[in-house]
Amino acid sequence: MINKVKESSEVFIKETTEKVEQKTKETISVIQEKKKEYDEKKNTPLEETKEEFKEKVSEVVEDVKEELEEAKEKVSEVIEDITEKTEELIEEVKEELEEAKEKVVEVVEEVKEKFESDTKENIDSILLEDSNLPAGAVKALKAEGYKTLEEVKAKTDEELSKIKGVGKVALEKLRN
């Protein structure tokens, strides 16, 4: 979209430059014609020639003023178009950023859930001897046939407290 605006600006500048060049050529041509007329009319009174020249110059000046006014209007239109297009682009970018933000939040949540799930699975599959349980509790639990934290966590505190060697400290560590 920015390229279109840039392209239309370049076209406008080129057209305006061509018009100014054309007007300049026309002005030079008029001046040359007037000089030629002046040279041909050397026998006419000087005041009359000056007046004719002033009139022609005034006409050329008015034409140039009109062209400049048109150019100013076109420049204003281009600036308005650029401003409008820029505002539209800003809105589009805002919307795209919001969508991207939502997607990032969604992905982060998925990763977080997966991490928490994987972490829980990994913790639960830890062998008793690799856990942070007191050595006496580990020995007692292994003697009862338990091998992983997952197996132990599946039991209630009441069931576990019946095992000799599993005390309050071991139960707290299991539940935290």
CSV table of C-alpha atoms in Angstrom, one decimal, residues 27-128:
chain,number,residue,atom,x,y,z
A,27,THR,CA,7.3,31.9,-20.9
A,28,ILE,CA,10.7,31.9,-22.6
A,29,SER,CA,9.0,31.6,-25.9
A,30,VAL,CA,6.7,34.5,-25.1
A,31,ILE,CA,9.7,36.6,-24.0
A,32,GLN,CA,11.6,35.8,-27.2
A,33,GLU,CA,8.5,36.7,-29.3
A,34,LYS,CA,8.2,40.0,-27.4
A,35,LYS,CA,11.9,40.7,-27.9
A,36,LYS,CA,11.4,40.0,-31.6
A,37,GLU,CA,8.4,42.2,-31.8
A,38,TYR,CA,10.3,44.9,-29.9
A,39,ASP,CA,13.2,44.6,-32.3
A,40,GLU,CA,10.7,44.9,-35.2
A,41,LYS,CA,8.9,47.9,-33.6
A,42,LYS,CA,12.0,49.9,-32.9
A,43,ASN,CA,10.3,52.7,-34.7
A,44,THR,CA,7.2,52.7,-32.5
A,45,PRO,CA,7.1,54.8,-29.4
A,46,LEU,CA,8.9,53.2,-26.5
A,47,GLU,CA,6.0,53.6,-24.0
A,48,GLU,CA,3.7,51.6,-26.2
A,49,THR,CA,6.2,48.7,-26.4
A,50,LYS,CA,6.7,48.8,-22.7
A,51,GLU,CA,3.0,48.5,-22.0
A,52,GLU,CA,2.6,45.6,-24.4
A,53,PHE,CA,5.5,43.9,-22.8
A,54,LYS,CA,4.1,44.5,-19.3
A,55,GLU,CA,0.7,43.0,-20.4
A,56,LYS,CA,2.3,39.9,-21.8
A,57,VAL,CA,4.5,39.4,-18.7
A,58,SER,CA,1.4,39.9,-16.5
A,59,GLU,CA,-0.4,37.2,-18.5
A,60,VAL,CA,2.5,34.8,-18.2
A,61,VAL,CA,2.7,35.5,-14.4
A,62,GLU,CA,-1.0,34.9,-14.0
A,63,ASP,CA,-0.7,31.6,-15.9
A,64,VAL,CA,2.2,30.5,-13.7
A,65,LYS,CA,0.3,31.5,-10.6
A,66,GLU,CA,-2.7,29.4,-11.8
A,67,GLU,CA,-0.4,26.4,-12.5
A,68,LEU,CA,1.2,26.8,-9.0
A,69,GLU,CA,-2.2,26.9,-7.4
A,70,GLU,CA,-3.2,23.7,-9.2
A,71,ALA,CA,0.0,22.1,-8.1
A,72,LYS,CA,-0.6,23.2,-4.5
A,73,GLU,CA,-4.1,21.6,-4.7
A,74,LYS,CA,-2.7,18.4,-6.1
A,75,VAL,CA,0.0,18.3,-3.4
A,76,SER,CA,-2.7,18.8,-0.7
A,77,GLU,CA,-4.7,15.9,-2.2
A,78,VAL,CA,-1.6,13.7,-2.3
A,79,ILE,CA,-0.8,14.6,1.3
A,80,GLU,CA,-4.4,13.8,2.3
A,81,ASP,CA,-4.2,10.5,0.5
A,82,ILE,CA,-0.9,9.6,2.1
A,83,THR,CA,-2.3,10.5,5.6
A,84,GLU,CA,-5.4,8.4,5.0
A,85,LYS,CA,-3.5,5.4,3.7
A,86,THR,CA,-1.0,5.7,6.6
A,87,GLU,CA,-3.9,5.7,9.1
A,88,GLU,CA,-5.4,2.7,7.4
A,89,LEU,CA,-2.0,0.9,7.5
A,90,ILE,CA,-1.6,1.8,11.2
A,91,GLU,CA,-5.0,0.3,11.9
A,92,GLU,CA,-4.2,-2.9,10.0
A,93,VAL,CA,-0.9,-3.2,11.8
A,94,LYS,CA,-2.6,-2.8,15.1
A,95,GLU,CA,-5.1,-5.5,14.3
A,96,GLU,CA,-2.3,-7.8,13.1
A,97,LEU,CA,-0.3,-7.2,16.3
A,98,GLU,CA,-3.3,-7.9,18.4
A,99,GLU,CA,-3.9,-11.2,16.6
A,100,ALA,CA,-0.2,-12.1,16.9
A,101,LYS,CA,-0.4,-11.2,20.6
A,102,GLU,CA,-3.4,-13.5,21.1
A,103,LYS,CA,-1.6,-16.3,19.3
A,104,VAL,CA,1.5,-15.8,21.4
A,105,VAL,CA,-0.5,-15.9,24.6
A,106,GLU,CA,-2.3,-19.1,23.4
A,107,VAL,CA,1.0,-20.8,22.5
A,108,VAL,CA,2.6,-19.7,25.8
A,109,GLU,CA,-0.4,-21.2,27.7
A,110,GLU,CA,-0.1,-24.5,25.7
A,111,VAL,CA,3.6,-24.7,26.4
A,112,LYS,CA,3.0,-23.9,30.1
A,113,GLU,CA,0.3,-26.6,30.4
A,114,LYS,CA,2.6,-29.1,28.6
A,115,PHE,CA,5.5,-28.2,30.8
A,116,GLU,CA,3.4,-28.6,34.0
A,117,SER,CA,2.0,-31.9,32.8
A,118,ASP,CA,5.4,-33.2,31.8
A,119,THR,CA,6.9,-32.0,35.1
A,120,LYS,CA,4.2,-33.7,37.1
A,121,GLU,CA,4.7,-36.9,35.1
A,122,ASN,CA,8.4,-36.8,35.5
A,123,ILE,CA,8.1,-36.1,39.3
A,124,ASP,CA,5.6,-38.9,39.7
A,125,SER,CA,7.9,-41.4,37.8
A,126,ILE,CA,10.9,-40.6,40.1
A,127,LEU,CA,12.2,-43.7,41.9
A,128,LEU,CA,11.8,-43.5,45.6
